[in-house]
Structure formats: structure tokens, C-alpha cells
Tab-separated table of N, CA and C in Angstrom:
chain	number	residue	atom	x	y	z
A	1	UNK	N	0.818	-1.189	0.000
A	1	UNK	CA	0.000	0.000	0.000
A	1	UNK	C	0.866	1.259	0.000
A	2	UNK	N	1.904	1.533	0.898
A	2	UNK	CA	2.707	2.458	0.763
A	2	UNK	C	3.416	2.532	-0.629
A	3	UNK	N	3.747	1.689	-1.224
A	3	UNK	CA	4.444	1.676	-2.908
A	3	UNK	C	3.290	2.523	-3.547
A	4	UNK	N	2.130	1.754	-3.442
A	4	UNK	CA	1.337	2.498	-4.246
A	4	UNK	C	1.023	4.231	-4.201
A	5	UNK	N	0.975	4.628	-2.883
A	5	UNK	CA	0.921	5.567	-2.433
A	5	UNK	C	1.987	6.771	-3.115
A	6	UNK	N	3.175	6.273	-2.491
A	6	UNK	CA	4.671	6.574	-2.737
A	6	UNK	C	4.594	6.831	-4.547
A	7	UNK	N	4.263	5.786	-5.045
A	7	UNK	CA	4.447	5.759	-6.404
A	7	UNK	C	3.269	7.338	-6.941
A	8	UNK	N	1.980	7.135	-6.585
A	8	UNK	CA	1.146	7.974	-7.100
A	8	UNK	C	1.423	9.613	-6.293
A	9	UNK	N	1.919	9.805	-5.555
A	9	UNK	CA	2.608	10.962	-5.306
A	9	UNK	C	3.798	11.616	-6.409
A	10	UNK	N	4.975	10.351	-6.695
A	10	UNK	CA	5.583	10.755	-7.380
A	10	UNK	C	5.090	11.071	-9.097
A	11	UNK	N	4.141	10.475	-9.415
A	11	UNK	CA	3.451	10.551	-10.695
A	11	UNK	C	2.922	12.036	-10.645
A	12	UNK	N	2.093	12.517	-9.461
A	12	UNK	CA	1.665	13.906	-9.573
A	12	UNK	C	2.754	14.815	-9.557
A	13	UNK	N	3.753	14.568	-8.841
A	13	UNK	CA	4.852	15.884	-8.763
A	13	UNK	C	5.178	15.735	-10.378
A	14	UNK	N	5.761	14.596	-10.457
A	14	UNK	CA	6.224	14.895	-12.402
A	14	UNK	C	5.136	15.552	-12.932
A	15	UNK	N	4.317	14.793	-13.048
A	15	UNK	CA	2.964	15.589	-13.954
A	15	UNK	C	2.605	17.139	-13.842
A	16	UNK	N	2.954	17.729	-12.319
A	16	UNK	CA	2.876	19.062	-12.207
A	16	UNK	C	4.364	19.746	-12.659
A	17	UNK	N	5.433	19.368	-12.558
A	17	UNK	CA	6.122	19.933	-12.559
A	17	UNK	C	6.653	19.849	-14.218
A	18	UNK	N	6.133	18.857	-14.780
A	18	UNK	CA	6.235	18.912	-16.465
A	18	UNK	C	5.256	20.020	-17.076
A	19	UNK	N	3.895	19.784	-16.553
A	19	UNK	CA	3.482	21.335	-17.135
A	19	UNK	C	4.140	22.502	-16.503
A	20	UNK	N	4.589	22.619	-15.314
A	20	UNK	CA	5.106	23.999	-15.060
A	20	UNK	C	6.149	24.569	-16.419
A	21	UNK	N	6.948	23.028	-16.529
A	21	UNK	CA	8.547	23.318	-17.949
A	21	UNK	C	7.779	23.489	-19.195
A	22	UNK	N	6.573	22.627	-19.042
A	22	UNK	CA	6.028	23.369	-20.677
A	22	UNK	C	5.108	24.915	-20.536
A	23	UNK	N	4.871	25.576	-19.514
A	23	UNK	CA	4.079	26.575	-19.208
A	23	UNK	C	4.803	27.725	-19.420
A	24	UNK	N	6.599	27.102	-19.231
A	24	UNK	CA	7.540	28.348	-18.950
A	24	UNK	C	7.867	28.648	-20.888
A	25	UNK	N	7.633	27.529	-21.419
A	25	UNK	CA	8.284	27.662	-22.786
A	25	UNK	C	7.100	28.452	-23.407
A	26	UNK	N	6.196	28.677	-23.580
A	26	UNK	CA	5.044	29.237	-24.410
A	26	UNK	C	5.305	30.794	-23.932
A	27	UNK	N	5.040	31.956	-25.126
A	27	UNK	CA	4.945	32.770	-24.838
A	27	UNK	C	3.585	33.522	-24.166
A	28	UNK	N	3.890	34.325	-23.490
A	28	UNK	CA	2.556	34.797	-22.798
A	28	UNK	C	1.047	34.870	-23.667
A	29	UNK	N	0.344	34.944	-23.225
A	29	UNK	CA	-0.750	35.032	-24.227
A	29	UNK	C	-1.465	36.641	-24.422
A	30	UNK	N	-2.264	37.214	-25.145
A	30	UNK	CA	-2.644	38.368	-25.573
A	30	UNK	C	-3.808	38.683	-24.612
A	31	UNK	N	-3.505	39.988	-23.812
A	31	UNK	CA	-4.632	40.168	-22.543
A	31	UNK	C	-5.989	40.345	-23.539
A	32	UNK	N	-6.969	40.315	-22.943
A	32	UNK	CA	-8.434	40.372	-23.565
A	32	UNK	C	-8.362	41.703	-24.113
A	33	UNK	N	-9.205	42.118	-25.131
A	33	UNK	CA	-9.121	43.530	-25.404
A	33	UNK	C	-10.374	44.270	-24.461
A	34	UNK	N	-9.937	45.049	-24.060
A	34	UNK	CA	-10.984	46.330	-23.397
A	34	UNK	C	-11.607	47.067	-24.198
A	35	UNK	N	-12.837	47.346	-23.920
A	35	UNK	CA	-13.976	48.376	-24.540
A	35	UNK	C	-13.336	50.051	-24.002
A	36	UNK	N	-13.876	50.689	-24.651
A	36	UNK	CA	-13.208	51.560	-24.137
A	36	UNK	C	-13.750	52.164	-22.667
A	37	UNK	N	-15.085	52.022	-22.521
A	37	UNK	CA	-15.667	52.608	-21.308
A	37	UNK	C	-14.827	51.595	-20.201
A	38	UNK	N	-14.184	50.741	-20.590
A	38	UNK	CA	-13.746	49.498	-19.158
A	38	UNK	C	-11.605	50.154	-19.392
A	39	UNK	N	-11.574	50.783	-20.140
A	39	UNK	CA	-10.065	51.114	-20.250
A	39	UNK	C	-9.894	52.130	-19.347
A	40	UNK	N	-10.778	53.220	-19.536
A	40	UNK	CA	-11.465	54.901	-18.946
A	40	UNK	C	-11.481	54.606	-17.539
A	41	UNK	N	-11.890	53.159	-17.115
A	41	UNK	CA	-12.667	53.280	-15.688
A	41	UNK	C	-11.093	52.827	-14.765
A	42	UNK	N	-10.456	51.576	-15.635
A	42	UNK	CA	-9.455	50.806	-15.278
A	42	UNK	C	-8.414	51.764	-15.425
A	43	UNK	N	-8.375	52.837	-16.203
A	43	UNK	CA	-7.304	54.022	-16.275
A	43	UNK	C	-7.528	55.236	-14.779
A	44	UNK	N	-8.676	54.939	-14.370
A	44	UNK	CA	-9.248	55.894	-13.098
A	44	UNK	C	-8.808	55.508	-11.786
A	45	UNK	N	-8.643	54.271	-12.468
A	45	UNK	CA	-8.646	53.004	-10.775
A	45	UNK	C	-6.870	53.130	-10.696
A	46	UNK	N	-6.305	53.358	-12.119
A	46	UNK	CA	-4.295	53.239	-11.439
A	46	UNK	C	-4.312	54.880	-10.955
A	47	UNK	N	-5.271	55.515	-11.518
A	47	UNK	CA	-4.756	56.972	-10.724
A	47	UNK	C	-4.587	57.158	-9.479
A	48	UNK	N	-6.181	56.686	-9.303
A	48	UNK	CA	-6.612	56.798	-7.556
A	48	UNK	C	-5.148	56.345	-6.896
A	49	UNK	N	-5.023	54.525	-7.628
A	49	UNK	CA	-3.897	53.782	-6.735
A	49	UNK	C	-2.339	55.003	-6.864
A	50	UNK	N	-1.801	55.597	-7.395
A	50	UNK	CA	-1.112	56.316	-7.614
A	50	UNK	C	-1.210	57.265	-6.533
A	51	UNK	N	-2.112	57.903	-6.687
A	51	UNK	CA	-2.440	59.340	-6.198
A	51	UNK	C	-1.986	58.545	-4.552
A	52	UNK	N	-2.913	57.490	-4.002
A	52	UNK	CA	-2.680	56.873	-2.831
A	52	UNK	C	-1.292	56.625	-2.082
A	53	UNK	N	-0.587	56.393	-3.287
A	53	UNK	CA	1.164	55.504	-3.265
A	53	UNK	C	1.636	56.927	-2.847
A	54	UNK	N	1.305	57.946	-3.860
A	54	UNK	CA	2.358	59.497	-3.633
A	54	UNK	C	1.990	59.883	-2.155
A	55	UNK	N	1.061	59.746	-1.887
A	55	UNK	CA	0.423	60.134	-0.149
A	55	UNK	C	1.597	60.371	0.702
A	56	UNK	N	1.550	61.195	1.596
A	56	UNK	CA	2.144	61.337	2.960
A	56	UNK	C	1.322	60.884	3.551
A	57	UNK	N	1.557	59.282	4.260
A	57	UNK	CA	0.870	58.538	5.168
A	57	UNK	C	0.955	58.912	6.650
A	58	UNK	N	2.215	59.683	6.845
A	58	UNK	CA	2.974	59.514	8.145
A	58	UNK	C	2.019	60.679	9.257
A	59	UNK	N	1.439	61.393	8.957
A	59	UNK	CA	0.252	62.450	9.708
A	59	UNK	C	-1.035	61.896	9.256
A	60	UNK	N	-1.590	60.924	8.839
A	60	UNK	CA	-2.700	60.242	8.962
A	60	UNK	C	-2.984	59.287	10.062
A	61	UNK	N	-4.306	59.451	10.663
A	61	UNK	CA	-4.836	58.484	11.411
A	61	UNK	C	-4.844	57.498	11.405
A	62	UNK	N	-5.054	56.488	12.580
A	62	UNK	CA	-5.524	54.898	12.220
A	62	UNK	C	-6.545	54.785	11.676
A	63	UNK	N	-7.192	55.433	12.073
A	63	UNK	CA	-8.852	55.361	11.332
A	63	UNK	C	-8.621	55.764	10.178
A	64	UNK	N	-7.911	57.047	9.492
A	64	UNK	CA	-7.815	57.417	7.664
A	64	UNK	C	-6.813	56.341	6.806
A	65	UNK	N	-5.802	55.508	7.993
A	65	UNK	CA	-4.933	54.655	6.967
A	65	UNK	C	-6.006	53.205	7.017
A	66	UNK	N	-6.843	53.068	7.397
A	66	UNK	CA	-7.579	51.550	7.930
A	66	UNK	C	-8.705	52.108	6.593
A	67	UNK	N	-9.175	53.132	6.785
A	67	UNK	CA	-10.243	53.929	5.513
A	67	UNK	C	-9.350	53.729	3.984
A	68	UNK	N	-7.932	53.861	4.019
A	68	UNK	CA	-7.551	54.096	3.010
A	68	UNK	C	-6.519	52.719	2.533
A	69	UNK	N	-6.909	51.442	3.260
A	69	UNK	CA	-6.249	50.192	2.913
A	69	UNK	C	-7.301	49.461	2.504
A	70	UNK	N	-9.000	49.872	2.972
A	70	UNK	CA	-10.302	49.425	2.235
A	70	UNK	C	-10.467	49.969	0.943
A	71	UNK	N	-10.293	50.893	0.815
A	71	UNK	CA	-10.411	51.727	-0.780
A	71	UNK	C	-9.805	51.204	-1.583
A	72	UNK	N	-8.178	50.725	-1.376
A	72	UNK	CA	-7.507	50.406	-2.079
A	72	UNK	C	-7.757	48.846	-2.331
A	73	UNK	N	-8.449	48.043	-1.330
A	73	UNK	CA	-8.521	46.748	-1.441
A	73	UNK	C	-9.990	46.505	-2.886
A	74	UNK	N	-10.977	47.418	-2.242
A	74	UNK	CA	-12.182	47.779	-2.735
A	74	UNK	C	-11.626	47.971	-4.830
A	75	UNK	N	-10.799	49.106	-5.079
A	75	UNK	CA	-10.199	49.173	-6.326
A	75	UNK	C	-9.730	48.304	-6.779
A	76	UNK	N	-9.154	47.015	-6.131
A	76	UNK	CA	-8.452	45.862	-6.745
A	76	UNK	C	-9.120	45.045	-6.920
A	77	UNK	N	-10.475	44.807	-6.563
A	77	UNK	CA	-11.372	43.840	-6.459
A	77	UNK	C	-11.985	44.430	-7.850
A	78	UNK	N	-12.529	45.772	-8.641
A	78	UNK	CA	-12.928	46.624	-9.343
A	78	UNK	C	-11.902	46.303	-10.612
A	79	UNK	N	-10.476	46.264	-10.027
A	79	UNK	CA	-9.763	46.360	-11.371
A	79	UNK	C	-9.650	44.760	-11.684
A	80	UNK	N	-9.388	43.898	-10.848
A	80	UNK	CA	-9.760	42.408	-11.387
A	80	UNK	C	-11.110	42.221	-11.566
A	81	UNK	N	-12.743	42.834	-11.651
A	81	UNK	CA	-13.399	42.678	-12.636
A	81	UNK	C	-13.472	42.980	-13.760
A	82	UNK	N	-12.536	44.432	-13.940
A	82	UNK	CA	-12.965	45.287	-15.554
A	82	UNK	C	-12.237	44.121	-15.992
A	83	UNK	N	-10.921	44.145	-15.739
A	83	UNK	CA	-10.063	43.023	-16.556
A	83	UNK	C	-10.145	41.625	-16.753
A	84	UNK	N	-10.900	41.150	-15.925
A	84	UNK	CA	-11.312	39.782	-16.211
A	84	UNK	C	-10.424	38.358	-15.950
A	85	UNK	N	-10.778	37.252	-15.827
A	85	UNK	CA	-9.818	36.459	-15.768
A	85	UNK	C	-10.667	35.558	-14.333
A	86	UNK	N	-9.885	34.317	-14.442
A	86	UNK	CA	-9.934	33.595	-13.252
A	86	UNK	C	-8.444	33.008	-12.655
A	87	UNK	N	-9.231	33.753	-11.188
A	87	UNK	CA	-7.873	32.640	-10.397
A	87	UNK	C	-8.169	31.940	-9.457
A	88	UNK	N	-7.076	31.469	-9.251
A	88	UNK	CA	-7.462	30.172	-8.301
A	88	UNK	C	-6.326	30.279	-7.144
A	89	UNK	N	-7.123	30.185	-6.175
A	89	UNK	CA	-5.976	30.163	-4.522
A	89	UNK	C	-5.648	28.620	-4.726
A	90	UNK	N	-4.047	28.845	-3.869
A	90	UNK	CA	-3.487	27.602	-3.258
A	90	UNK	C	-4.533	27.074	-2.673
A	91	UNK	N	-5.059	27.214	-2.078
A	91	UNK	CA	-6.066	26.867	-1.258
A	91	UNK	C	-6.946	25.705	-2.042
A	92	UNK	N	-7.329	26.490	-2.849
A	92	UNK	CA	-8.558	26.064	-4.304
A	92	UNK	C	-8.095	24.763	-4.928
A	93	UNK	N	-6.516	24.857	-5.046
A	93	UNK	CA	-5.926	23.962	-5.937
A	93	UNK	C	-5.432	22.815	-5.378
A	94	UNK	N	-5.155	22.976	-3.677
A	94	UNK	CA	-5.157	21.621	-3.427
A	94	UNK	C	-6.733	20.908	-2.441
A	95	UNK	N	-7.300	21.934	-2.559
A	95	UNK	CA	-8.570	20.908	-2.279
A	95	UNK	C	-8.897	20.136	-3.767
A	96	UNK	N	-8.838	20.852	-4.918
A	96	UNK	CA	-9.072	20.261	-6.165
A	96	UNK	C	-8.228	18.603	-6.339
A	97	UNK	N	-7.185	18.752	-5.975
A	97	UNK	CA	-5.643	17.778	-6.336
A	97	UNK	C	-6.529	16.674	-5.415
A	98	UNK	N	-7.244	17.239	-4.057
A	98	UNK	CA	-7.414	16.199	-3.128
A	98	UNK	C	-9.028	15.591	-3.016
A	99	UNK	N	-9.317	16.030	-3.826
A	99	UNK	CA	-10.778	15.291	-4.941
A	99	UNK	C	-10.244	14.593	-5.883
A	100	UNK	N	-9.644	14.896	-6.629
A	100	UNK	CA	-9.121	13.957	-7.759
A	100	UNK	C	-8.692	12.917	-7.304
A	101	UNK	N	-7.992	12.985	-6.676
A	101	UNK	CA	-6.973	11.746	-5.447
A	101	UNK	C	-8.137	10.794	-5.164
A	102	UNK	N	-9.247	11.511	-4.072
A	102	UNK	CA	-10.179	10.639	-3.498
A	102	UNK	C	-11.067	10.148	-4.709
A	103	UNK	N	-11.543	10.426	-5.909
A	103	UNK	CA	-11.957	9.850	-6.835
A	103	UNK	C	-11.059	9.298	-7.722
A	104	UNK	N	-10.181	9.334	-7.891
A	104	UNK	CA	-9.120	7.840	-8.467
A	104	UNK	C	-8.399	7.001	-7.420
């Protein structure tokens, strides 16, 4: 039972770590194209973040830097919708690995 075990562990690390070597060889792929009203909005959202970064933090409150680490969290959540895409947490990916497992 342990061989088997042992063995099907080592089958997944190769298997992951062979797509990682073929993942690295492909060139990136072409981001989605933006409409323009989603470029305008996503061009609004690096200002804000900008404008935020240039800040003198150091005479702000706990309460205005705690106000102003939600805003910024709030914009990133905004700019990964205009732009689109899915991701997936570590988290995500080995509960996934550990379904597959329990169904084979």
C-alpha cells in the first residue's frame, strides 16, 4: 500500500512539474481587449492607486490609513473585474488535487 501511495505521489509531482517546464516555454498570451468605457474606468482606478502611493501617510490616522487600505482593497477587487480572468488560490488547488486523489 505504501508503494502504491509513494508511487502515485511521485506521478503527480512529475505531472505538475512537467506542465510547469512546458508553461515556462510558451509565450505569454494576448490580454483580452478592453472596450473603451472598461479602459477609462481601469485608467481611473491606477490613478486613484497612484495618487494613494504618492500620499504622505505619516500624519494620517488609524482610522484614515484603515479607511484608506479598504479603498484600495475595494479598487483591486474593481480592477480584477474590468479586466477579467480567473484565479485560483493555493487553497482552491489543493482541495481540487485532493478530490481527484479521493476519486481515483
Amino acid at each position: 500500500m505504501k508503494k502504491f501511495i509513494y508511487t502515485l505521489a511521485l506521478i503527480f509531482s512529475l505531472g505538475i512539474s512537467f506542465n510547469s517546464a512546458q508553461a515556462a516555454d510558451k509565450p505569454a498570451k494576448n490580454p483580452t481587449e478592453l472596450t473603451a468605457e472598461q479602459a477609462v474606468k481601469l485608467e481611473k482606478i491606477k490613478t486613484r492607486v497612484e495618487e494613494i502611493r504618492d500620499m504622505d501617510k505619516s500624519n494620517l490616522t488609524k482610522a484614515e490609513r484603515k479607511a484608506l487600505r479598504n479603498e484600495l482593497r475595494e479598487l483591486k477587487g474593481q480592477a480584477r473585474a474590468v479586466s477579467g480572468g480567473v484565479y485560483l488560490s493555493v487553497g482552491a488547488i489543493i482541495i481540487i488535487i485532493l478530490l481527484l486523489i479521493l476519486i481515483l
